[in-house]
mmCIF file of C-alpha atoms and ligand atoms in Angstrom:
data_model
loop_
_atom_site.group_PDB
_atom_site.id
_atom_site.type_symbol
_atom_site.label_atom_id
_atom_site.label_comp_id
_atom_site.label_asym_id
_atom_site.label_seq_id
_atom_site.Cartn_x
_atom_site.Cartn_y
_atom_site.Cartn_z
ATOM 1 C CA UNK A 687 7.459 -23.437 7.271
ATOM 2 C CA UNK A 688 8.115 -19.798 5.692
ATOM 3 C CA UNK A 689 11.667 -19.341 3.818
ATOM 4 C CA UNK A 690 12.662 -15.976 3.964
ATOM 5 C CA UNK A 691 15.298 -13.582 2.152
ATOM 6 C CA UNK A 692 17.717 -11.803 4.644
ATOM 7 C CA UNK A 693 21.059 -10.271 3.191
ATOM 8 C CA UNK A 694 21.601 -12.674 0.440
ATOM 9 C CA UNK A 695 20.617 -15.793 2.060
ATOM 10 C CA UNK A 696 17.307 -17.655 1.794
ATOM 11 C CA UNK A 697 16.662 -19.458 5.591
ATOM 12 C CA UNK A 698 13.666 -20.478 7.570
ATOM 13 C CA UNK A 699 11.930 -17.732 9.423
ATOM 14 C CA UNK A 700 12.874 -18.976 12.837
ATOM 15 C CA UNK A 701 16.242 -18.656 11.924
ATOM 16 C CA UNK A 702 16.413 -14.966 10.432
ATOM 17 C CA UNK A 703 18.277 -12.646 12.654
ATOM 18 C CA UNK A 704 18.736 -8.706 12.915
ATOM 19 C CA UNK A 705 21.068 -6.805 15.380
ATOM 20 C CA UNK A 706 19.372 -4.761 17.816
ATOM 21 C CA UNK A 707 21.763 -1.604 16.597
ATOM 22 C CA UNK A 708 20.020 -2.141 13.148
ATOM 23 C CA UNK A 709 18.409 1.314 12.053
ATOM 24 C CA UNK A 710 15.260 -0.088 11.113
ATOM 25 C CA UNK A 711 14.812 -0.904 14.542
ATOM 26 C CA UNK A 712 16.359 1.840 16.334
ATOM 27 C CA UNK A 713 15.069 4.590 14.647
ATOM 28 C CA UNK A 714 12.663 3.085 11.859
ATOM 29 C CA UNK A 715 15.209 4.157 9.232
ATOM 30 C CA UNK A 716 14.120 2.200 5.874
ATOM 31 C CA UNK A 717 11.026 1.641 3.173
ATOM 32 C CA UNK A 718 9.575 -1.510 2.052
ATOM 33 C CA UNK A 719 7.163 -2.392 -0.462
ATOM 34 C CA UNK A 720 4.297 -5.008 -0.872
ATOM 35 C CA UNK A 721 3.752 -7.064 -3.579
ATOM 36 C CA UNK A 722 0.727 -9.564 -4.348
ATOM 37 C CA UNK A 723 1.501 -12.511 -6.413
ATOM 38 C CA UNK A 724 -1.065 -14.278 -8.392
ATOM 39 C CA UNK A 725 -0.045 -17.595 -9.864
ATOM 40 C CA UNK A 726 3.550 -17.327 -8.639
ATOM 41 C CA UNK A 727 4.152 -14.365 -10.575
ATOM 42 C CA UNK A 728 4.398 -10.830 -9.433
ATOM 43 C CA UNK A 729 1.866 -8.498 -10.168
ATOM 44 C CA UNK A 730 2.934 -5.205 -11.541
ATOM 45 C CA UNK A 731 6.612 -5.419 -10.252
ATOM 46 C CA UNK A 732 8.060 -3.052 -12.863
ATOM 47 C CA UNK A 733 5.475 -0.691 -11.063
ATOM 48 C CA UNK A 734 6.396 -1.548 -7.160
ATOM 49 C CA UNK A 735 9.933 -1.340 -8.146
ATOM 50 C CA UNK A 736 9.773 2.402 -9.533
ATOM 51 C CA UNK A 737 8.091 3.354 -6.365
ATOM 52 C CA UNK A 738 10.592 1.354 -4.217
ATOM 53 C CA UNK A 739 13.358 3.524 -6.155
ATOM 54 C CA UNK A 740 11.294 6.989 -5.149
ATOM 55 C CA UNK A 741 10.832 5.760 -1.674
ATOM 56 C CA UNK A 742 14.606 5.083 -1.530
ATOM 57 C CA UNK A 743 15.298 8.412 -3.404
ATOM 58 C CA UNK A 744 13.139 9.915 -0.583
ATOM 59 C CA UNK A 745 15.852 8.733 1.944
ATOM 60 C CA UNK A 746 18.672 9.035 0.264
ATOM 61 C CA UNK A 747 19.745 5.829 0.160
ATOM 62 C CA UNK A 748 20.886 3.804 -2.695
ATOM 63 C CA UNK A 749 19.339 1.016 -4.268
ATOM 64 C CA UNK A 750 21.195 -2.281 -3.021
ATOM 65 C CA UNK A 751 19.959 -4.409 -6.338
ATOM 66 C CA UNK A 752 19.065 -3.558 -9.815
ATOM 67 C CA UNK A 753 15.531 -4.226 -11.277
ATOM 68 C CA UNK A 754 16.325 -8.069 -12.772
ATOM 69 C CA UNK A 755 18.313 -8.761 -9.254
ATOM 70 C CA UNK A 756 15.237 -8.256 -7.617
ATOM 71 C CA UNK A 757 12.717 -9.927 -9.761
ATOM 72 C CA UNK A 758 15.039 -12.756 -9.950
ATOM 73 C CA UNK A 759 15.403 -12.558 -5.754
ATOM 74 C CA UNK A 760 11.479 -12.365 -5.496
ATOM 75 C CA UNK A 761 10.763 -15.266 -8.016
ATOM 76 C CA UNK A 762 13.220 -17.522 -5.771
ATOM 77 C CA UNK A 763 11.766 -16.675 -2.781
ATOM 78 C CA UNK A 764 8.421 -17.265 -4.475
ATOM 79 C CA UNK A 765 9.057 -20.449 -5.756
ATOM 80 C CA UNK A 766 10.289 -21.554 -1.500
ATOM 81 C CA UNK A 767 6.762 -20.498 -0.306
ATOM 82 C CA UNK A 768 3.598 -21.942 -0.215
ATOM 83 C CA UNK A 769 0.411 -20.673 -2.177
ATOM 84 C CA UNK A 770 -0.025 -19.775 -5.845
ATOM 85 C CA UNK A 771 -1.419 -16.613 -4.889
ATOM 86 C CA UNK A 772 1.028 -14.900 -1.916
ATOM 87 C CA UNK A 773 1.782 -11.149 -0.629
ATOM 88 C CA UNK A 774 5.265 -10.819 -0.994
ATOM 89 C CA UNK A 775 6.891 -8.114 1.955
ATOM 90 C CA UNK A 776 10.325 -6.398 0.729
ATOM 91 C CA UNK A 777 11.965 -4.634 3.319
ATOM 92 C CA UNK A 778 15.481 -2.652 2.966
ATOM 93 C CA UNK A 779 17.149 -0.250 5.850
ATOM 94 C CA UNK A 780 20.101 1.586 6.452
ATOM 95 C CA UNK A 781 22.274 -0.961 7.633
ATOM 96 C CA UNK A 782 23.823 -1.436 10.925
ATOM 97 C CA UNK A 783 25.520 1.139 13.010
ATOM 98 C CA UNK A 784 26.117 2.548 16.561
ATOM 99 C CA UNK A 785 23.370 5.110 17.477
ATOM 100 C CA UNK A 786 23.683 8.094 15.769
ATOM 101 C CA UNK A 787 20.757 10.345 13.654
ATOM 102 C CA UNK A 788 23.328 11.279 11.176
ATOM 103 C CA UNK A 789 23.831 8.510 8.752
ATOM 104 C CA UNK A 790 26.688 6.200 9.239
ATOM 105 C CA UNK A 791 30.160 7.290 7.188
ATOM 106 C CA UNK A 792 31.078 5.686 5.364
ATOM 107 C CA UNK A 793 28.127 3.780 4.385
ATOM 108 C CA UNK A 794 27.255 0.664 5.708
ATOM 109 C CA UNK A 795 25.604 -2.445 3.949
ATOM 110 C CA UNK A 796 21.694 -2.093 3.945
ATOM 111 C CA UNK A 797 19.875 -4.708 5.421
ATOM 112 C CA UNK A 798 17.675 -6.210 2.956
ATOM 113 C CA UNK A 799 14.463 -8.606 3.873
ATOM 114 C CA UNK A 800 11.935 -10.268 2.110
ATOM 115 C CA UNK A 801 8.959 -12.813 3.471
ATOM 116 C CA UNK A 802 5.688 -14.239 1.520
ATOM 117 C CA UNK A 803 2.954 -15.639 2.393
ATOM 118 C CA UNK A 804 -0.309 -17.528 1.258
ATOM 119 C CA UNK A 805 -2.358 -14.313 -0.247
ATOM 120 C CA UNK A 806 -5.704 -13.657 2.202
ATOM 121 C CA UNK A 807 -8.489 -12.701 -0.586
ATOM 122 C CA UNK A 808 -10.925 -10.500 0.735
ATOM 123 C CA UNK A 809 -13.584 -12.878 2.346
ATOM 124 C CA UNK A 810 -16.769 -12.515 0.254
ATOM 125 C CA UNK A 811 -18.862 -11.476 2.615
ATOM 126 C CA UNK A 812 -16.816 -8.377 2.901
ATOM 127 C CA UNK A 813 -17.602 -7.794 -0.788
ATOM 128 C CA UNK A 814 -21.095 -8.404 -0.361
ATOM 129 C CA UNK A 815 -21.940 -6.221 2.850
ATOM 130 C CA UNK A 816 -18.716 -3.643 2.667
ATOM 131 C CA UNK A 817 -16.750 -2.343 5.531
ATOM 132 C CA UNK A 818 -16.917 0.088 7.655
ATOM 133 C CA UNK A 819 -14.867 3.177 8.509
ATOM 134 C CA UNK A 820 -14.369 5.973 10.664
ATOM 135 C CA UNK A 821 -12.448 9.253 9.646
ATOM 136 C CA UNK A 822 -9.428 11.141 12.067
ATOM 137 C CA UNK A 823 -7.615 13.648 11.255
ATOM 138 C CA UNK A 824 -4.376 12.756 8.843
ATOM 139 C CA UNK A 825 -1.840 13.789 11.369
ATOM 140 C CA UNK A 826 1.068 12.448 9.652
ATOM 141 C CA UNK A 827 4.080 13.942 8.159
ATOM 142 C CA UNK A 828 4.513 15.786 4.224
ATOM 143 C CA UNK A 829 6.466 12.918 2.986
ATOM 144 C CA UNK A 830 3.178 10.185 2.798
ATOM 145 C CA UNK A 831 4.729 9.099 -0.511
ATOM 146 C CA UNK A 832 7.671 7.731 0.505
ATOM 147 C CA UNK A 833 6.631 4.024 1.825
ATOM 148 C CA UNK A 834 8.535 4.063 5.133
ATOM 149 C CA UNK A 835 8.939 1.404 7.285
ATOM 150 C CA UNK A 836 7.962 3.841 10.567
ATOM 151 C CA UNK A 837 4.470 3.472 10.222
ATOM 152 C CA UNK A 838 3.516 4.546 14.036
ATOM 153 C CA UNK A 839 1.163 7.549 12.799
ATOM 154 C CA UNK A 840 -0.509 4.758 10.657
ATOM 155 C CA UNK A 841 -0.790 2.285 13.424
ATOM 156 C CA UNK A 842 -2.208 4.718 15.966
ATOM 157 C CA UNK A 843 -4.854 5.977 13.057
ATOM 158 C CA UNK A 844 -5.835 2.114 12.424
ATOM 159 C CA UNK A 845 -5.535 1.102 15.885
ATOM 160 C CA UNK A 846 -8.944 3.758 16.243
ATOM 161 C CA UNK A 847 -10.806 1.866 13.365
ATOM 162 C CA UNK A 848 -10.398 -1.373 15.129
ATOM 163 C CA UNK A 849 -11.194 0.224 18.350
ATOM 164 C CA UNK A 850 -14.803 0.894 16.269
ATOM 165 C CA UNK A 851 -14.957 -2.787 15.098
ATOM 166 C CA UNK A 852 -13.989 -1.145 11.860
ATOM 167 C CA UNK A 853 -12.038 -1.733 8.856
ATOM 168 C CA UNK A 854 -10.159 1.591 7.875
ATOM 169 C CA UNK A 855 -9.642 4.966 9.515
ATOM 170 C CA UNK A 856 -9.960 7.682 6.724
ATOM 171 C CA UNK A 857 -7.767 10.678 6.685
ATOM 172 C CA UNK A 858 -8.701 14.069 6.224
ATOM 173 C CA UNK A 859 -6.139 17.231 6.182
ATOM 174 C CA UNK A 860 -7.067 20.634 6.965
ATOM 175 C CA UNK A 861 -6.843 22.672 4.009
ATOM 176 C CA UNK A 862 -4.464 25.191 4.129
ATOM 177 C CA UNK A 863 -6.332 27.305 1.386
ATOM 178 C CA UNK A 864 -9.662 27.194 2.584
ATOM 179 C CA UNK A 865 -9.205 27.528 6.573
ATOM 180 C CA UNK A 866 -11.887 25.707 8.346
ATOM 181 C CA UNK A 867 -12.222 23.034 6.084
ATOM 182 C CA UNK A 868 -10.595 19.654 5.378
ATOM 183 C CA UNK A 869 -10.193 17.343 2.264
ATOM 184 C CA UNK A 870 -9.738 13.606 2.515
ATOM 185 C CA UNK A 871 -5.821 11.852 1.671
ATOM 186 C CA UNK A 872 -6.340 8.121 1.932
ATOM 187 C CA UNK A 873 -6.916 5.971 4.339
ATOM 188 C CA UNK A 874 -4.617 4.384 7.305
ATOM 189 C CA UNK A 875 -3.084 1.664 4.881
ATOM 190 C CA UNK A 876 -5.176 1.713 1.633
ATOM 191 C CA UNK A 877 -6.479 4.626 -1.084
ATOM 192 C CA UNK A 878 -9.640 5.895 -1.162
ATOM 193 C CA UNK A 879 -11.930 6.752 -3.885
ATOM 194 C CA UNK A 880 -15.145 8.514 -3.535
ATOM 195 C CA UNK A 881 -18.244 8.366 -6.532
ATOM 196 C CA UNK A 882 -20.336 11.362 -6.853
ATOM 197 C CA UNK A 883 -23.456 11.100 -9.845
ATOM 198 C CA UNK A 884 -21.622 8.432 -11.454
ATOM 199 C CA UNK A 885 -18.032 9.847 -11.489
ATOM 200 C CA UNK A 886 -15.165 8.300 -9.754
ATOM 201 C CA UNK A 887 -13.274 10.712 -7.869
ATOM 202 C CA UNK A 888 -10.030 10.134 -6.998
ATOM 203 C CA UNK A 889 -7.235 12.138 -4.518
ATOM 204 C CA UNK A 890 -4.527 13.691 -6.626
ATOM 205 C CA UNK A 891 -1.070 11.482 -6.281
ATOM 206 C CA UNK A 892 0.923 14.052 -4.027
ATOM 207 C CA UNK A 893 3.269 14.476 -1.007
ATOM 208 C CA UNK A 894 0.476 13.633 1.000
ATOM 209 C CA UNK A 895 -0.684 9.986 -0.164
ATOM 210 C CA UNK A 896 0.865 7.012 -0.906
ATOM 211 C CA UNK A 897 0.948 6.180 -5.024
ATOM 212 C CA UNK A 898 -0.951 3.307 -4.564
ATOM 213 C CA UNK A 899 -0.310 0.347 -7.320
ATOM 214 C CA UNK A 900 -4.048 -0.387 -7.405
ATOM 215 C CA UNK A 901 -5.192 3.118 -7.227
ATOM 216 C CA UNK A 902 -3.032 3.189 -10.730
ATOM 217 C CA UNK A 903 -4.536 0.036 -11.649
ATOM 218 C CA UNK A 904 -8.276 1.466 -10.553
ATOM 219 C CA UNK A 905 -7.431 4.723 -12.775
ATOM 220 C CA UNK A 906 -6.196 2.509 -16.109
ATOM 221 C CA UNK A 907 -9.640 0.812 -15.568
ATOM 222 C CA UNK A 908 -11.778 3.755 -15.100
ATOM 223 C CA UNK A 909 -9.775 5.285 -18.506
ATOM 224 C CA UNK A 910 -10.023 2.083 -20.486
ATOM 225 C CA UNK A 911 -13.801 1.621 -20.330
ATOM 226 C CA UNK A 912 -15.057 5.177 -20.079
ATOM 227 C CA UNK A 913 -15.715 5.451 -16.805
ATOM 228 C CA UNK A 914 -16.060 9.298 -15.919
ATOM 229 C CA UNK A 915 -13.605 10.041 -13.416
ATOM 230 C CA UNK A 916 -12.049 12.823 -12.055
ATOM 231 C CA UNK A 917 -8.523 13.788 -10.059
ATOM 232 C CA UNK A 918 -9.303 16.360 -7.195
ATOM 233 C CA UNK A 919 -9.025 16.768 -3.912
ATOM 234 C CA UNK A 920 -12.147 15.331 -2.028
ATOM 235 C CA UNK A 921 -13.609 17.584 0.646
ATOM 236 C CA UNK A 922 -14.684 16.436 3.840
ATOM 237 C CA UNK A 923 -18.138 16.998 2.701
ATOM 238 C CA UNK A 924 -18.029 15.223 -0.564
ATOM 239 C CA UNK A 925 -16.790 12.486 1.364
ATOM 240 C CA UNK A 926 -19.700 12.513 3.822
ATOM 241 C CA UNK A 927 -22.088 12.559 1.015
ATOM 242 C CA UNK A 928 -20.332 10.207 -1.401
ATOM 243 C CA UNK A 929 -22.738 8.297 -3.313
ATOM 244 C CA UNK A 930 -19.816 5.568 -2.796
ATOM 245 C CA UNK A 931 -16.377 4.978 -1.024
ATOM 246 C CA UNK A 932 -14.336 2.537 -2.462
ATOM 247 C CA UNK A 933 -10.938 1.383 -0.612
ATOM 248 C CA UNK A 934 -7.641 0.050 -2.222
ATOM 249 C CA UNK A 935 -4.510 -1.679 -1.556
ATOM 250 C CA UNK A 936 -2.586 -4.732 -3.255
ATOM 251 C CA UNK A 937 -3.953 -7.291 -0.257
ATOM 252 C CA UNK A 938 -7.448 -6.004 -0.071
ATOM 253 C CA UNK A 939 -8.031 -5.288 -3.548
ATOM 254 C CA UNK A 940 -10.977 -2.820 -4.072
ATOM 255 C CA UNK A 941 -13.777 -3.270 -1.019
ATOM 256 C CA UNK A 942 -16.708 -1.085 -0.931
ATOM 257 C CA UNK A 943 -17.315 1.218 2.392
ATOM 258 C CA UNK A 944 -20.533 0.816 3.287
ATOM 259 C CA UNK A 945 -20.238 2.142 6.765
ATOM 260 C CA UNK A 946 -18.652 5.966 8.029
ATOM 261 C CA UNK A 947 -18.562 6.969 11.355
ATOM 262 C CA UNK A 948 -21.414 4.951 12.177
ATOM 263 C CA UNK A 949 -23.763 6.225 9.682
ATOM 264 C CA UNK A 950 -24.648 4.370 6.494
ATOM 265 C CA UNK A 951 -22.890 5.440 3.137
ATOM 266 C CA UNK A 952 -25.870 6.546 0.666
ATOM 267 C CA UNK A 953 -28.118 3.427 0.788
ATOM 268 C CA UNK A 954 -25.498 1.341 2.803
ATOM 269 C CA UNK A 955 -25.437 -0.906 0.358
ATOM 270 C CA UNK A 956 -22.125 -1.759 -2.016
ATOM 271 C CA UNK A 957 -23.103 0.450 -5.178
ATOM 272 C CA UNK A 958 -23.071 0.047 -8.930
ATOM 273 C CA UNK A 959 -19.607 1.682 -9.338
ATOM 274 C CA UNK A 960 -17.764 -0.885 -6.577
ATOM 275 C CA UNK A 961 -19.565 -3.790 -8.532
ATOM 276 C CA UNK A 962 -18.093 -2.814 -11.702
ATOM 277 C CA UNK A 963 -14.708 -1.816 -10.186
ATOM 278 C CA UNK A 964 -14.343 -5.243 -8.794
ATOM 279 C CA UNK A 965 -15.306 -7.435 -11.769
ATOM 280 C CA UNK A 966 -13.209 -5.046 -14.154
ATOM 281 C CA UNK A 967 -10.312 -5.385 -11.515
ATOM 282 C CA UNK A 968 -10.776 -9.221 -11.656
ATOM 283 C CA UNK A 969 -10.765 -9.216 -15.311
ATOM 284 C CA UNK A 970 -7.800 -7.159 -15.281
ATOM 285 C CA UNK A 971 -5.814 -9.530 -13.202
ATOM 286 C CA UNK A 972 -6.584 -12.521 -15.371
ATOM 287 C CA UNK A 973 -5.724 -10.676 -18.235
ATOM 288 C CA UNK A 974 -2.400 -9.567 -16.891
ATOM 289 C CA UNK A 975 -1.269 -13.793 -15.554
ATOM 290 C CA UNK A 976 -2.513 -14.743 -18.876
ATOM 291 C CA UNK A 977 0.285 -13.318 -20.076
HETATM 292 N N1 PLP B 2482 -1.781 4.117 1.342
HETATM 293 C C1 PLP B 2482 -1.133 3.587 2.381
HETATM 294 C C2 PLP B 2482 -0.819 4.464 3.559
HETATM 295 C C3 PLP B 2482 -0.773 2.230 2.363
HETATM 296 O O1 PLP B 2482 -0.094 1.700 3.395
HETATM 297 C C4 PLP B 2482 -1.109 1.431 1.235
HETATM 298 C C5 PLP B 2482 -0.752 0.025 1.139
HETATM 299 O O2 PLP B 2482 -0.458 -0.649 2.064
HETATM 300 C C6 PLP B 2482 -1.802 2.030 0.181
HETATM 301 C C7 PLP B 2482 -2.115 3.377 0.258
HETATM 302 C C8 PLP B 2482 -2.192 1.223 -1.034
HETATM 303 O O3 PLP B 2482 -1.092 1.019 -1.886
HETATM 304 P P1 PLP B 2482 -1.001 -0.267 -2.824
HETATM 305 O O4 PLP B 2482 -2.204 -0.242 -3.700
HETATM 306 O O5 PLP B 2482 0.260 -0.071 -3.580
HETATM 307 O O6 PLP B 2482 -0.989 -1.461 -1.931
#
């Protein structure tokens, strides 16, 4: 059975409630965050709070806890679920108010969830063969790095990945400054890196991507053992003739792409720099519950 946090109250998931005039539901008004947890303890939470306070920034609304309220919240909802390793969900909205696009005045109380569960690790033979992918065109809005609950642009670009039997859509933008041509963002619900002659090249953290916790995580790694890497947008051709793709995200970890649009990625094999990525990343983890 799954405890859950909803508006101050840990209760059973069957029991958790939300009224239909809730803005989250009406008109997807609200951010949320996702947080792995290895050995019961959240990984890089000083990290997924900052970015909860800049998604919450992004919509103007005000932070309902401080940072020990939450960590103290997430470690008692932690400690009520199952699994040493879990994904823990945060989810806050505007509160609850008659239908209106204007926000409600005066404020209302935000409604504030939280679930975990058991942590799904990345089956190995994922690692060993890779994924595959398929690329659209990133048709979202300029606020990507604000992590908002109304995720239908994402859903529709992943629903056309699994339509391929695939893993991840990857998005590419047209590029204003060189008409004609596009450069890649990140993908449907991960980030993308792409490894050209050895360097790891990475999508600059803008308006148009998620901050990713990994990618940060992937970037510390790549600066702490001399890696050559580089922050740049990523054509659409670099991309097609990566040497590599790598995808990240705090439930899938890094995978390699092995697979895009149908064709193989170099040698279609996992590559040198996804095999070092992941044991570093491994390492890294440890390191960080050790403490
Ligand atoms: N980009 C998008 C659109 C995402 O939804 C996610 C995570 O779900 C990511 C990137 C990866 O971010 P993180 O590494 O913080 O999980």
């Amino acid at each position: 059975m799954m405890t859950v946090y909803l508006n101050g109250q840990f209760i059973p998931l069957e029991e958790a409630r939300i009224p239909v005039l809730d803005r989250g539901f009406i008109f997807g008004d609200g951010v949320y965050e996702v947080i792995p947890v290895y050995s019961r303890s959240p990984f890089r939470l000083p990290e997924h709070l900052r970015r909860l306070q800049h998604s919450l920034d992004g919509i103007r609304m005000a932070n309902p806890h401080s940072d020990s309220e939450w960590a103290q919240l997430i470690q008692q909802l932690v400690e009520q679920n199952e699994g040493e390793d879990q994904y823990l969900y945060l989810h806050i909205t505007r509160g609850v108010a008659k239908r209106d696009h204007a926000f409600p005045s005066p404020p209302v109380p935000p409604t504030v969830f939280m679930m975990s569960s058991p942590f799904p690790a990345p089956p190995s033979a994922l690692l060993r063969a890779g994924v595959c992918a398929v690329t659209a065109d990133d048709n979202r809005w300029l606020r990507c790095d604000i992590k908002s609950i109304a995720l239908l642009p994402n859903v529709l670009l992943r629903q056309i990945a699994v339509d391929a039997d695939c893993a991840e859509t990857l998005l590419l933008r047209a590029d204003p400054n060189k008409p004609g041509t596009r450069f890649m963002t990140e993908g449907a619900a991960s980030n993308i890196f792409a490894v050209s002659n050895g360097t790891l090249l990475a999508p600059p953290k803008d308006n148009l991507m998620l901050p990713g916790i990994t990618y940060d995580v992937i970037l510390e790694i790549a600066r702490a053992n001399d890696i050559p890497h580089e922050v740049r947008h990523i054509s659409a051709d670099e991309v097609f003739g990566a040497d590599e793709l790598l995808l990240t995200s705090s439930t899938k970890e890094v995978l390699p792409i092995t697979r895009l649009d149908g064709q193989p990625v170099a040698s279609g094999e996992p590559g040198p720099m996804f095999g070092r990525m992941h044991a570093l990343y491994q390492e890294f983890k440890r390191e960080v519950m050790r403490k």
